[in-house]
PDB file of C-alpha atoms and ligand atoms in Angstrom:
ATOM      1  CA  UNK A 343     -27.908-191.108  38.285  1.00  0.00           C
ATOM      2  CA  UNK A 344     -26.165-187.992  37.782  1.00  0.00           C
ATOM      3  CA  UNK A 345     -27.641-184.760  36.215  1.00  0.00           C
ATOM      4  CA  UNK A 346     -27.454-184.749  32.503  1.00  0.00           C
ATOM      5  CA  UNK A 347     -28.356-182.706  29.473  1.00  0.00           C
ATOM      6  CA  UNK A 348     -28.453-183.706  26.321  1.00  0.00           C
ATOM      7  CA  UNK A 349     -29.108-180.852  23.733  1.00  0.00           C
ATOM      8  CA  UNK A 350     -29.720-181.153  20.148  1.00  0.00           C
ATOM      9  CA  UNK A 351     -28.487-177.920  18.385  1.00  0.00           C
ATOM     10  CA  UNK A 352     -26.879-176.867  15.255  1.00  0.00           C
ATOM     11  CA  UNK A 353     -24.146-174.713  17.416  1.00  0.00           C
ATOM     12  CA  UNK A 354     -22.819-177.477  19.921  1.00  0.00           C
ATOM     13  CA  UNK A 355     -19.783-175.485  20.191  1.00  0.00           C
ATOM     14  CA  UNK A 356     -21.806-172.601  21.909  1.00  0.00           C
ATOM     15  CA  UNK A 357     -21.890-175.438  24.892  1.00  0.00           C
ATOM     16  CA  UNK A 358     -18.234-174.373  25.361  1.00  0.00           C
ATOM     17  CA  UNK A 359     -19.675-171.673  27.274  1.00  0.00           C
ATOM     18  CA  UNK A 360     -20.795-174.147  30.567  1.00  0.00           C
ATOM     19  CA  UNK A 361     -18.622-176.630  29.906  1.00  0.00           C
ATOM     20  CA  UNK A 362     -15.281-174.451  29.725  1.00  0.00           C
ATOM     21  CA  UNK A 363     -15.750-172.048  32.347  1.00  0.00           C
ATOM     22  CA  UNK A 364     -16.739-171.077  35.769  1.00  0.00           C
ATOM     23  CA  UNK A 365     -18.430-172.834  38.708  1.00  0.00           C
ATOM     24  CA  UNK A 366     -20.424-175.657  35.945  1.00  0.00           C
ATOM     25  CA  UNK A 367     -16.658-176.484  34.267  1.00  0.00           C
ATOM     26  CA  UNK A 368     -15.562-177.585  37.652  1.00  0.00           C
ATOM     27  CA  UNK A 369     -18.727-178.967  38.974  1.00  0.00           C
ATOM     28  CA  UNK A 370     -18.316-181.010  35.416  1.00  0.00           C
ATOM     29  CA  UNK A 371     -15.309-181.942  36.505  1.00  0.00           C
ATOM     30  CA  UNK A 372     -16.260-183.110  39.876  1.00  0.00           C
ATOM     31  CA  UNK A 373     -18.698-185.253  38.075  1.00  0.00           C
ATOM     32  CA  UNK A 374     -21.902-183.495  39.456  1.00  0.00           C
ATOM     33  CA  UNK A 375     -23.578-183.691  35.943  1.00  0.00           C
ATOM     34  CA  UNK A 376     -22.887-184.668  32.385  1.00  0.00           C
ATOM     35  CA  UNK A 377     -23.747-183.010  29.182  1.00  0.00           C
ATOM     36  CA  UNK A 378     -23.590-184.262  25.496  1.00  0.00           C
ATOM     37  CA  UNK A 379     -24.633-182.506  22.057  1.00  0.00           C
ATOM     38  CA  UNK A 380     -26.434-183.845  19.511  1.00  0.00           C
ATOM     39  CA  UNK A 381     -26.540-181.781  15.977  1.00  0.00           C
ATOM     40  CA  UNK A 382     -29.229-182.439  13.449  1.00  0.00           C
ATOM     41  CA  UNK A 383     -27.291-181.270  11.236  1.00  0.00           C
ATOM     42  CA  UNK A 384     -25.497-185.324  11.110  1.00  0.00           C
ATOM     43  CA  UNK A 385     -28.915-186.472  10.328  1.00  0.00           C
ATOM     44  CA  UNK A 386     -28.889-184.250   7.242  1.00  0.00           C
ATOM     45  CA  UNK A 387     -30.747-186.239   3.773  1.00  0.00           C
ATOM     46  CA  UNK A 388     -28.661-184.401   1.677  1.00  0.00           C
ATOM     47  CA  UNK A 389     -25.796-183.588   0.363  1.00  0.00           C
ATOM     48  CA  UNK A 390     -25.490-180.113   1.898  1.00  0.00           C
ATOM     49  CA  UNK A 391     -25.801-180.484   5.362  1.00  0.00           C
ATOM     50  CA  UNK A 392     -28.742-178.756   5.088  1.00  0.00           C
ATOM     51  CA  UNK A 393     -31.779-179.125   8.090  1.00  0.00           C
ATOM     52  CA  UNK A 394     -33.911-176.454   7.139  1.00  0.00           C
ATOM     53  CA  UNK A 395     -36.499-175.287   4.354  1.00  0.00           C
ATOM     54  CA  UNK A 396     -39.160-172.781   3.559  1.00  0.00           C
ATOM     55  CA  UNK A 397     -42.286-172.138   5.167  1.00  0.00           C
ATOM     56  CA  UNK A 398     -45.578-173.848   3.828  1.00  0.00           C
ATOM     57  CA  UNK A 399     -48.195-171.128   3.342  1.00  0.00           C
ATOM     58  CA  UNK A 400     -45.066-168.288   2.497  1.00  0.00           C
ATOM     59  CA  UNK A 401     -43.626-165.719   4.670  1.00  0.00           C
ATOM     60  CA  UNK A 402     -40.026-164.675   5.472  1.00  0.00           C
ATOM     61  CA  UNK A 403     -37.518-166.973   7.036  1.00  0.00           C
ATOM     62  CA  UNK A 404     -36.709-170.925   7.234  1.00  0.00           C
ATOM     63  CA  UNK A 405     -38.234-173.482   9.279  1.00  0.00           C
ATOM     64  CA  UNK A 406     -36.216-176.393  11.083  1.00  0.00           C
ATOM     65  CA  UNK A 407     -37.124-179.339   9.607  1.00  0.00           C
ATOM     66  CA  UNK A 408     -38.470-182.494  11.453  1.00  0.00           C
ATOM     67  CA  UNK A 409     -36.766-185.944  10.269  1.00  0.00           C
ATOM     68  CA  UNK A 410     -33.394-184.816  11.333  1.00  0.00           C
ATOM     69  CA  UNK A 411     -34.371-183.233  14.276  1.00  0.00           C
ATOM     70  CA  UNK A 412     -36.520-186.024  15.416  1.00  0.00           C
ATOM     71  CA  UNK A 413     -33.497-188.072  14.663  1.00  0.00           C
ATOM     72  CA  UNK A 414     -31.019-186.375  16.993  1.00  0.00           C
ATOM     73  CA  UNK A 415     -33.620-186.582  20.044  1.00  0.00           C
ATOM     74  CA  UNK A 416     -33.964-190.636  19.466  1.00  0.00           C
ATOM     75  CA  UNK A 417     -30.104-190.925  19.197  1.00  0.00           C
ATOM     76  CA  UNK A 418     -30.262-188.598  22.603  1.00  0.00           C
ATOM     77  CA  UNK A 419     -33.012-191.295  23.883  1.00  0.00           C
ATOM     78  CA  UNK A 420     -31.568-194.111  22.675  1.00  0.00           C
ATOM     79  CA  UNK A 421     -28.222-193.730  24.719  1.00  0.00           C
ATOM     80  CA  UNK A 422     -30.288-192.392  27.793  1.00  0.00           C
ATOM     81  CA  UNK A 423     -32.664-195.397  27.656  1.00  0.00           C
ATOM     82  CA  UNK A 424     -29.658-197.746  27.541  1.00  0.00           C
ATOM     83  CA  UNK A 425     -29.124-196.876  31.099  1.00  0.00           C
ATOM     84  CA  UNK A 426     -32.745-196.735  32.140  1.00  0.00           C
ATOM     85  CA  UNK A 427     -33.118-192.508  32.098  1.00  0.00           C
ATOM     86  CA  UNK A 428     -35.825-191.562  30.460  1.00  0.00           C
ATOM     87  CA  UNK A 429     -36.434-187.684  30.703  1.00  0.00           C
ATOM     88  CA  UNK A 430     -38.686-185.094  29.439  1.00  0.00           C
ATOM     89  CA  UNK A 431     -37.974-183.502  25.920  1.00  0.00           C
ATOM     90  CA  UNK A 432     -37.899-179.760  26.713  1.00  0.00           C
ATOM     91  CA  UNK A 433     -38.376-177.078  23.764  1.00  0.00           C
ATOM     92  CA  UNK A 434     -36.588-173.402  24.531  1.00  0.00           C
ATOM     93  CA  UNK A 435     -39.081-171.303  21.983  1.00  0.00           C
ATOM     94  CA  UNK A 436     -40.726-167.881  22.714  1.00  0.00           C
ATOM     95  CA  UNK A 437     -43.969-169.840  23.129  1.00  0.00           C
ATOM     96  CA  UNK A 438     -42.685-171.434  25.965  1.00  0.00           C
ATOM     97  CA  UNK A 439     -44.080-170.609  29.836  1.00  0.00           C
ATOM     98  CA  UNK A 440     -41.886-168.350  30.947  1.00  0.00           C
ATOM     99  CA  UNK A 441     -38.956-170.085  33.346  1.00  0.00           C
ATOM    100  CA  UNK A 442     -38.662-169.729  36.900  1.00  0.00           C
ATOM    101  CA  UNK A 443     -36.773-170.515  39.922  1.00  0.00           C
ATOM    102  CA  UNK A 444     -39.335-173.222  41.177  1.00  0.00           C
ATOM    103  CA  UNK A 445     -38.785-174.634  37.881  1.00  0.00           C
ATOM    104  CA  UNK A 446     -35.261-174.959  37.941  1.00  0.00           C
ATOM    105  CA  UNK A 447     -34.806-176.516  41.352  1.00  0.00           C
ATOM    106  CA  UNK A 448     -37.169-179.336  39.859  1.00  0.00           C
ATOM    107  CA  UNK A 449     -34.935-180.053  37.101  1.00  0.00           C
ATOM    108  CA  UNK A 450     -31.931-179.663  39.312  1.00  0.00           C
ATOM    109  CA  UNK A 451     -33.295-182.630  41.595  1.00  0.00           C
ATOM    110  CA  UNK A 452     -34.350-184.667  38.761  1.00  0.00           C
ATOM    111  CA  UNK A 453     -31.923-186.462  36.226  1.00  0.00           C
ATOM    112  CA  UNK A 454     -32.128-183.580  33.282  1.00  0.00           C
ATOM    113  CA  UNK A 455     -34.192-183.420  30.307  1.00  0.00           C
ATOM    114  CA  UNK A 456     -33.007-183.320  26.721  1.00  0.00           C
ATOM    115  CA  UNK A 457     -32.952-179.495  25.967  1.00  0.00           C
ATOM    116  CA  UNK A 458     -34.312-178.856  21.785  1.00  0.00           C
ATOM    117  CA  UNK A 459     -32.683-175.877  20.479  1.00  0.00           C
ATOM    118  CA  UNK A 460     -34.555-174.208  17.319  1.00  0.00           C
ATOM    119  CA  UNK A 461     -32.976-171.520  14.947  1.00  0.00           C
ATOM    120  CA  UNK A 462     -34.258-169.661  12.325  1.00  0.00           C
ATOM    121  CA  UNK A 463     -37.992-169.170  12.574  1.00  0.00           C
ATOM    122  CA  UNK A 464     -38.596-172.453  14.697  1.00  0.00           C
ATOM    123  CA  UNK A 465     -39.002-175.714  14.161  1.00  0.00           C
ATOM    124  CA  UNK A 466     -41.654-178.061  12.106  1.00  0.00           C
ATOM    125  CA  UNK A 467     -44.808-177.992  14.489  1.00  0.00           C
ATOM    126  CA  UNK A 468     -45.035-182.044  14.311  1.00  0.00           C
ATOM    127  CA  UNK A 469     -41.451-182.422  15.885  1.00  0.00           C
ATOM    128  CA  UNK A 470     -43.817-180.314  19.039  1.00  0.00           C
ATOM    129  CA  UNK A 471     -46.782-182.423  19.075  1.00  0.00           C
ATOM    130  CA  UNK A 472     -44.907-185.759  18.613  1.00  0.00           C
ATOM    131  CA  UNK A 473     -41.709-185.208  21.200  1.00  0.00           C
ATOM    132  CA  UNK A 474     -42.005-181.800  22.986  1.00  0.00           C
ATOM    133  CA  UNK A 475     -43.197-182.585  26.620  1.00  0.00           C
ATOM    134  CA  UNK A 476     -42.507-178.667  27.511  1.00  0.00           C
ATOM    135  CA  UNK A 477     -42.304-175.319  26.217  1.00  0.00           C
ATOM    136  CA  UNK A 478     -39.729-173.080  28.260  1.00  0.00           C
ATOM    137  CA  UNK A 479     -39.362-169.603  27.254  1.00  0.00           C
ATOM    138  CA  UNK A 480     -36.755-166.924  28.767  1.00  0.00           C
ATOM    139  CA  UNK A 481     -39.037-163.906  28.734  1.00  0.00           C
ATOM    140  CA  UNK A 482     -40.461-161.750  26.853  1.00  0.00           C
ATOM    141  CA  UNK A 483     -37.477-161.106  24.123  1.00  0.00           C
ATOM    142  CA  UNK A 484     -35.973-161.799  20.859  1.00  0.00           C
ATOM    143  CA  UNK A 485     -33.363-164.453  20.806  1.00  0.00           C
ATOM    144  CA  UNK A 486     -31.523-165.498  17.797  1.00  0.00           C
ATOM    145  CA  UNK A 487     -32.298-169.167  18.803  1.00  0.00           C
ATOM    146  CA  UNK A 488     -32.706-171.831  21.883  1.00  0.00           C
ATOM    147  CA  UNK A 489     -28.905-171.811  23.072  1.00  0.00           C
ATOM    148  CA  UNK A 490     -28.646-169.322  24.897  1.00  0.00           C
ATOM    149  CA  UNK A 491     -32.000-170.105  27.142  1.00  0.00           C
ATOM    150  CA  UNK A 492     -30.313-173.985  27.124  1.00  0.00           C
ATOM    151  CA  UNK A 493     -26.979-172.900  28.494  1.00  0.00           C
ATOM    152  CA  UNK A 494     -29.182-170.404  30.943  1.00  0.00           C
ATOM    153  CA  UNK A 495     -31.273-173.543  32.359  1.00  0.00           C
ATOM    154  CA  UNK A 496     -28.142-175.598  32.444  1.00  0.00           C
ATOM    155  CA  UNK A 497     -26.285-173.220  34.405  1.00  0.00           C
ATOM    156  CA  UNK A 498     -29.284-172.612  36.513  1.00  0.00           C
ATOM    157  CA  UNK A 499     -29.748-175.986  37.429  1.00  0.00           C
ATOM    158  CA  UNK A 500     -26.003-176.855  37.987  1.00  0.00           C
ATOM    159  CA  UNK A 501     -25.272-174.075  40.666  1.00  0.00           C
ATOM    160  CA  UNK A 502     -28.229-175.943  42.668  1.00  0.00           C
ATOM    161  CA  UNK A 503     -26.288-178.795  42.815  1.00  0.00           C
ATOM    162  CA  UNK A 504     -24.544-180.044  46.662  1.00  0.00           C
ATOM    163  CA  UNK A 505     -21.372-179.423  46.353  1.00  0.00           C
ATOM    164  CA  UNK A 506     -21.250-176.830  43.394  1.00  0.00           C
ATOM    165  CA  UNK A 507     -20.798-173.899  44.727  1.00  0.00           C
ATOM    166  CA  UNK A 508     -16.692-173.316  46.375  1.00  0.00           C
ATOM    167  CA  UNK A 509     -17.695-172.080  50.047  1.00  0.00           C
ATOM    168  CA  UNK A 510     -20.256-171.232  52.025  1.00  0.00           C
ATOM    169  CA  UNK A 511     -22.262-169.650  50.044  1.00  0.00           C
ATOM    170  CA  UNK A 512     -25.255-171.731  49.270  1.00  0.00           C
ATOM    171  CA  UNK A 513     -27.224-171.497  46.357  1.00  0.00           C
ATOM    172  CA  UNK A 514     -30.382-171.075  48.798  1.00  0.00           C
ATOM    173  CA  UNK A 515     -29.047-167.893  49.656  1.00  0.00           C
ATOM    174  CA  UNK A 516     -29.803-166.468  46.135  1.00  0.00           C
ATOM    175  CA  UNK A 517     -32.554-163.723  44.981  1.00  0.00           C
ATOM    176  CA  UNK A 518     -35.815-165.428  44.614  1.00  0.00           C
ATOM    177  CA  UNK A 519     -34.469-168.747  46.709  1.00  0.00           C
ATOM    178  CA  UNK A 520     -35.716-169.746  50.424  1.00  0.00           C
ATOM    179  CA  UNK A 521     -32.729-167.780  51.975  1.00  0.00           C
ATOM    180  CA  UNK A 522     -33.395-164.577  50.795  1.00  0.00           C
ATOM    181  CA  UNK A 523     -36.990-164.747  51.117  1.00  0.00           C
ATOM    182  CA  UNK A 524     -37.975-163.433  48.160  1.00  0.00           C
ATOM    183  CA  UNK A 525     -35.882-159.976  48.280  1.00  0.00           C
ATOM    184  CA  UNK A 526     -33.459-158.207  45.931  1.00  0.00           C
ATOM    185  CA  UNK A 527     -30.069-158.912  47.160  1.00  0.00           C
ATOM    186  CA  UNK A 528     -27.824-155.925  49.461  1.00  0.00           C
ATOM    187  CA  UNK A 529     -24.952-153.781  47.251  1.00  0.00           C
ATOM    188  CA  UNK A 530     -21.545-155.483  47.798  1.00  0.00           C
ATOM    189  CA  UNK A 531     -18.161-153.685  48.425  1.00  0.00           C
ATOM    190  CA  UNK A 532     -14.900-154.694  48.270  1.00  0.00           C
ATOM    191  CA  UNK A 533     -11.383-152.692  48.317  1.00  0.00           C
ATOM    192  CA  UNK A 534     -10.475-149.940  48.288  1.00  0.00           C
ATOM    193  CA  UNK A 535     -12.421-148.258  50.643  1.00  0.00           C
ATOM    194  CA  UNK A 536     -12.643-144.389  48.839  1.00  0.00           C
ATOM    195  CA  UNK A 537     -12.979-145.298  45.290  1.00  0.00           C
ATOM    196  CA  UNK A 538     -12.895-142.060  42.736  1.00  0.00           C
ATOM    197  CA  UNK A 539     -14.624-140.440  45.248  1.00  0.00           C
ATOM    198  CA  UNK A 540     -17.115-143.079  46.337  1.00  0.00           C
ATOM    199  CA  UNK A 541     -16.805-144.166  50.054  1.00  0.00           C
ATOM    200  CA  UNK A 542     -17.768-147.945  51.559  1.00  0.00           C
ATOM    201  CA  UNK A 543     -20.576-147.366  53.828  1.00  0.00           C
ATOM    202  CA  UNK A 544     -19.249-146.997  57.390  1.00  0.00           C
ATOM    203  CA  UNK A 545     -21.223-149.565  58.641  1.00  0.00           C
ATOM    204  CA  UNK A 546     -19.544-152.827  56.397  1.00  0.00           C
ATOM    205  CA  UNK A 547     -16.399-151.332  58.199  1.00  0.00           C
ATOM    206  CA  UNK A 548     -17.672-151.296  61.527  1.00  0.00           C
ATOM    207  CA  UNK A 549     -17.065-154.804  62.341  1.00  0.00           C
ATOM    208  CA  UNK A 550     -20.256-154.845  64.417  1.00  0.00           C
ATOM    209  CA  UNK A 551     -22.310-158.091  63.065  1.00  0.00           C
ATOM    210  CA  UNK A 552     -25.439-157.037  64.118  1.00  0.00           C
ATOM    211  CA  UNK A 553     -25.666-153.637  62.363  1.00  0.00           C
ATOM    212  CA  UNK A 554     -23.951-155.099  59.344  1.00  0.00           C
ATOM    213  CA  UNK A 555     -26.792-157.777  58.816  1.00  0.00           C
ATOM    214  CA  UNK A 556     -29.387-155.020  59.895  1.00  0.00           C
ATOM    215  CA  UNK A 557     -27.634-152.601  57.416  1.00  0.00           C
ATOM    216  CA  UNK A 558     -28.022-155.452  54.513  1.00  0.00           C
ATOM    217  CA  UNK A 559     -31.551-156.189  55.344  1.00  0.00           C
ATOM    218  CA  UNK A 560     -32.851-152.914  54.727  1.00  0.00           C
ATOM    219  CA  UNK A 561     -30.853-152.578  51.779  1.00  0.00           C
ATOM    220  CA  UNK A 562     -32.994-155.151  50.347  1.00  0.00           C
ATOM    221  CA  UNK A 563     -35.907-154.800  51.272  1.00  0.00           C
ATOM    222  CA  UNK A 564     -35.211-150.767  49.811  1.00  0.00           C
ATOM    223  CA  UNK A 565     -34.085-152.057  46.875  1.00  0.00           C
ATOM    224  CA  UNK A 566     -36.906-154.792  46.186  1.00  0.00           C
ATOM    225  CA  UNK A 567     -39.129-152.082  47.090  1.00  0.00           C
ATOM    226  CA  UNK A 568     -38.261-149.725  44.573  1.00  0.00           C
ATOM    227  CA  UNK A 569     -37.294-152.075  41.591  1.00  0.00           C
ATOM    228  CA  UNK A 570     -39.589-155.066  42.262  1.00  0.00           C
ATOM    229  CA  UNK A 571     -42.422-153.890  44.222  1.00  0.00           C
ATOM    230  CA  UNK A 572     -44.267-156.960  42.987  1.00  0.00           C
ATOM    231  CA  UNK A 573     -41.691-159.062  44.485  1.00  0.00           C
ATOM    232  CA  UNK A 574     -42.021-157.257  47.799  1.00  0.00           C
ATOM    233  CA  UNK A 575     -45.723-157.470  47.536  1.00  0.00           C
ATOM    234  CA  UNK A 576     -45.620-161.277  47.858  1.00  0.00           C
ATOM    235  CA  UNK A 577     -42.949-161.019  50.281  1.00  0.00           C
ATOM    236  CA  UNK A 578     -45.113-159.444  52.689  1.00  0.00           C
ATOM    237  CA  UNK A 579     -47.819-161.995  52.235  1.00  0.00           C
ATOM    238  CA  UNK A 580     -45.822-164.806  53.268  1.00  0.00           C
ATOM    239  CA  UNK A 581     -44.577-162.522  55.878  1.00  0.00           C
ATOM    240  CA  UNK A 582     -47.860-161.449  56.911  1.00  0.00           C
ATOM    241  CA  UNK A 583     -49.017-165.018  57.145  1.00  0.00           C
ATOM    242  CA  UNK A 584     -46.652-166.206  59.768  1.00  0.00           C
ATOM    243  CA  UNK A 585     -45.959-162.864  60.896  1.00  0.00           C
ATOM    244  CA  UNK A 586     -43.760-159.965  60.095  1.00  0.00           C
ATOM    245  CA  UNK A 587     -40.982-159.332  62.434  1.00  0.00           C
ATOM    246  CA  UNK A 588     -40.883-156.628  64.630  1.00  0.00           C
ATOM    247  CA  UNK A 589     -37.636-155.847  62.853  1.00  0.00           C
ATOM    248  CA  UNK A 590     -38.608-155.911  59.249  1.00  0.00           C
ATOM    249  CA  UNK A 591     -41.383-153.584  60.491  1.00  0.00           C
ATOM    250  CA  UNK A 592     -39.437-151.183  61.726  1.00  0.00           C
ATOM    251  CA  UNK A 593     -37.199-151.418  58.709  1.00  0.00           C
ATOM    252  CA  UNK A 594     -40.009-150.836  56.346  1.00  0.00           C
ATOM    253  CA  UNK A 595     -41.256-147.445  58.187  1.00  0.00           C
ATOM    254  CA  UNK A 596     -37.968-146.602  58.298  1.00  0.00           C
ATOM    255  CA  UNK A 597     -37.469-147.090  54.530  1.00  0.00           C
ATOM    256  CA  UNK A 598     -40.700-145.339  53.862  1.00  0.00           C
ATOM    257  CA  UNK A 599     -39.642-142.362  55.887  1.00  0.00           C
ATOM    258  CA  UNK A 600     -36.488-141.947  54.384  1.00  0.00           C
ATOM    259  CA  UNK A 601     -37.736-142.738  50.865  1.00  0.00           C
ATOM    260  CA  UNK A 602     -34.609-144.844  50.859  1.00  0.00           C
ATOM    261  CA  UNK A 603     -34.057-146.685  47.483  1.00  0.00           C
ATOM    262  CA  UNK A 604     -30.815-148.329  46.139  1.00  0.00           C
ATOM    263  CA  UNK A 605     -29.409-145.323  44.208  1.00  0.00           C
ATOM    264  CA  UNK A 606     -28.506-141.788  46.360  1.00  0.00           C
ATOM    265  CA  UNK A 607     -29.201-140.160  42.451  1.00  0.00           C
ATOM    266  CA  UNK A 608     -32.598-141.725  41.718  1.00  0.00           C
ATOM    267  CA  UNK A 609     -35.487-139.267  40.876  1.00  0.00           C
TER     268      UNK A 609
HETATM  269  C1  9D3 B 315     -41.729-163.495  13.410  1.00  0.00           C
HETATM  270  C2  9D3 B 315     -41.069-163.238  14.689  1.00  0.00           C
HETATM  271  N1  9D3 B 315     -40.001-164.177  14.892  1.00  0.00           N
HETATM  272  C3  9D3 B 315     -38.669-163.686  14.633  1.00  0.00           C
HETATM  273  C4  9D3 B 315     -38.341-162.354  15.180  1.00  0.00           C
HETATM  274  C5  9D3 B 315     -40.231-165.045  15.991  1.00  0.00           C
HETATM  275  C6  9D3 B 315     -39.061-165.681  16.582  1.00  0.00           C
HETATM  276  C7  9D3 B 315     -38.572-166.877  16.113  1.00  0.00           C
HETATM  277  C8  9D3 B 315     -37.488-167.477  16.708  1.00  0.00           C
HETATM  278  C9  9D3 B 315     -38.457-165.099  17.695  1.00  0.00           C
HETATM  279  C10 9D3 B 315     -37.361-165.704  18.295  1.00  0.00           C
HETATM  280  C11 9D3 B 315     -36.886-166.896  17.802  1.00  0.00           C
HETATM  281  C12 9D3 B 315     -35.723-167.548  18.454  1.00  0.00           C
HETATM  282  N2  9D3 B 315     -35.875-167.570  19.905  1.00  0.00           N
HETATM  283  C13 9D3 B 315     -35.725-168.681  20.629  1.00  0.00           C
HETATM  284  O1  9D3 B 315     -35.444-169.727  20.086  1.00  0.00           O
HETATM  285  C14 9D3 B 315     -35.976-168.647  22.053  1.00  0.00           C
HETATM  286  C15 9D3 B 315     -36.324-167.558  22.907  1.00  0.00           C
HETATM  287  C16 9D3 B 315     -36.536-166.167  22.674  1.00  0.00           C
HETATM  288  O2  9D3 B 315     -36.427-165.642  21.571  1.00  0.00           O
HETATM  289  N3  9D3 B 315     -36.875-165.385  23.728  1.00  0.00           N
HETATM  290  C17 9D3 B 315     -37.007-165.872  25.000  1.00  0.00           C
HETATM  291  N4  9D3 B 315     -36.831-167.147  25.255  1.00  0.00           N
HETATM  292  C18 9D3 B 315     -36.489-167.972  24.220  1.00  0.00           C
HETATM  293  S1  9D3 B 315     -36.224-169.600  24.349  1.00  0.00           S
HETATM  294  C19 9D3 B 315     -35.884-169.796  22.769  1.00  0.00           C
END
């Protein structure tokens, strides 16, 4: 069974987003995963279309009612249970935990989930206590709704997929993913070499492999150093465990010597 998503949301056509462009349009294509929409808005008891009402108890804003929303997820069920699928109902709200990659590369090995979208203030509490397995948030920060944390877990999760990504490349090798260990990743160059001013590094053009991926190591461990020194922190204690190499050793007095972070202009 493939990866599939099935998100209830009042703005399925946001979904264009993943499904139209970019590395999860042609890993659609490929048949890697499947997505589907599912608007509450077609389980509407009214006239007007409309899924929403006013707060009990006062206070600014709407609230998402639950019958239609409650609605879409079944229909989302129903066609899931037809082929034996069952997955977790997962609710993108700033109440959520707060999503990671660990979670991610779960949901990428498992069959999906059905992703709940809420606008306006959020959604009746009962739809959470009577479907909601999960509470995923993106951060700390104001969102207009759930899309755009959906579309960010479905992207997520799709780029993990064998046979995703074009070349190379694997998606292990990102920030935060085995390959990197942890660390922030090197600055990248391309052509032309002098840009306004700005040279390439003479190392990248040295053609010597050794110094290149010595060169890039240090970059990042710089760079995590200065910008996520919490990040570098647990670096070094998985490091530490097994043993830091007499390499990165030397690359971190180095680094401390020079004071070397990521930007020649930082204070
Ligand atoms: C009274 C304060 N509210 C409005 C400013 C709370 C509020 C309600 C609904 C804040 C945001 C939202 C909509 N956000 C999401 O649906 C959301 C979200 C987010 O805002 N930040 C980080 N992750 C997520 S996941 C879903």
């Amino acid at each position: 069974m493939v990866l599939r998503f099935d998100v209830v949301t009042l703005f399925p056509e946001m979904f264009a987003a993943i499904r139209d462009f970019g590395i999860s349009r042609r890993a659609l294509e490929r048949g890697l995963w499947q997505m589907e929409c599912w608007n509450p808005r077609d389980w509407a008891d009214n006239a007007y279309g409309s899924v929403d009402d006013r707060p009990f108890g006062g206070g600014p804003g709407m609230v998402m009612q639950a019958r239609p929303l409650e609605q879409a997820i079944a229909a989302a069920k129903a066609t899931r249970a037809a082929r034996d699928d069952a997955v977790k109902v997962i609710y993108l709200s700033p109440q959520g935990r707060p999503l990671n990659h660990r979670r991610i590369a779960e949901l990428a090995a498992g069959r999906g989930a059905v992703l709940l979208c809420g606008r306006y203030e959020g959604i009746d509490e009962r739809v959470i206590a009577r479907c909601v397995d999960e509470e995923v948030s993106l951060g700390d920060f104001v969102l207009s709704g759930g899309e755009i944390a959906a579309l960010a877990v479905i992207d997520a999760c799709v780029r993990q997929l064998p046979g995703a990504l074009n070349d190379g490349a694997s998606a292990v090798e990102d920030s935060f993913a085995e390959g990197m260990g942890g660390l922030l990743d090197c600055p990248h160059y391309t052509r032309p070499e002098l840009y306004e001013g700005l040279a390439v590094p003479d190392v990248l053009l040295s053609g010597h492999h050794e110094n290149i991926r010595r060169w890039r190591l240090k970059q990042s461990l710089a760079r995590t150093r200065e910008r996520r020194p919490e990040l570098l922190a647990k670096w070094l204690a998985q490091r530490t465990a097994r043993g830091l190499s007499k390499e990165e050793a030397q690359l971190l007095r180095e680094i401390d010597a020079e004071e070397l972070c990521g930007r020649e202009s930082a204070p």
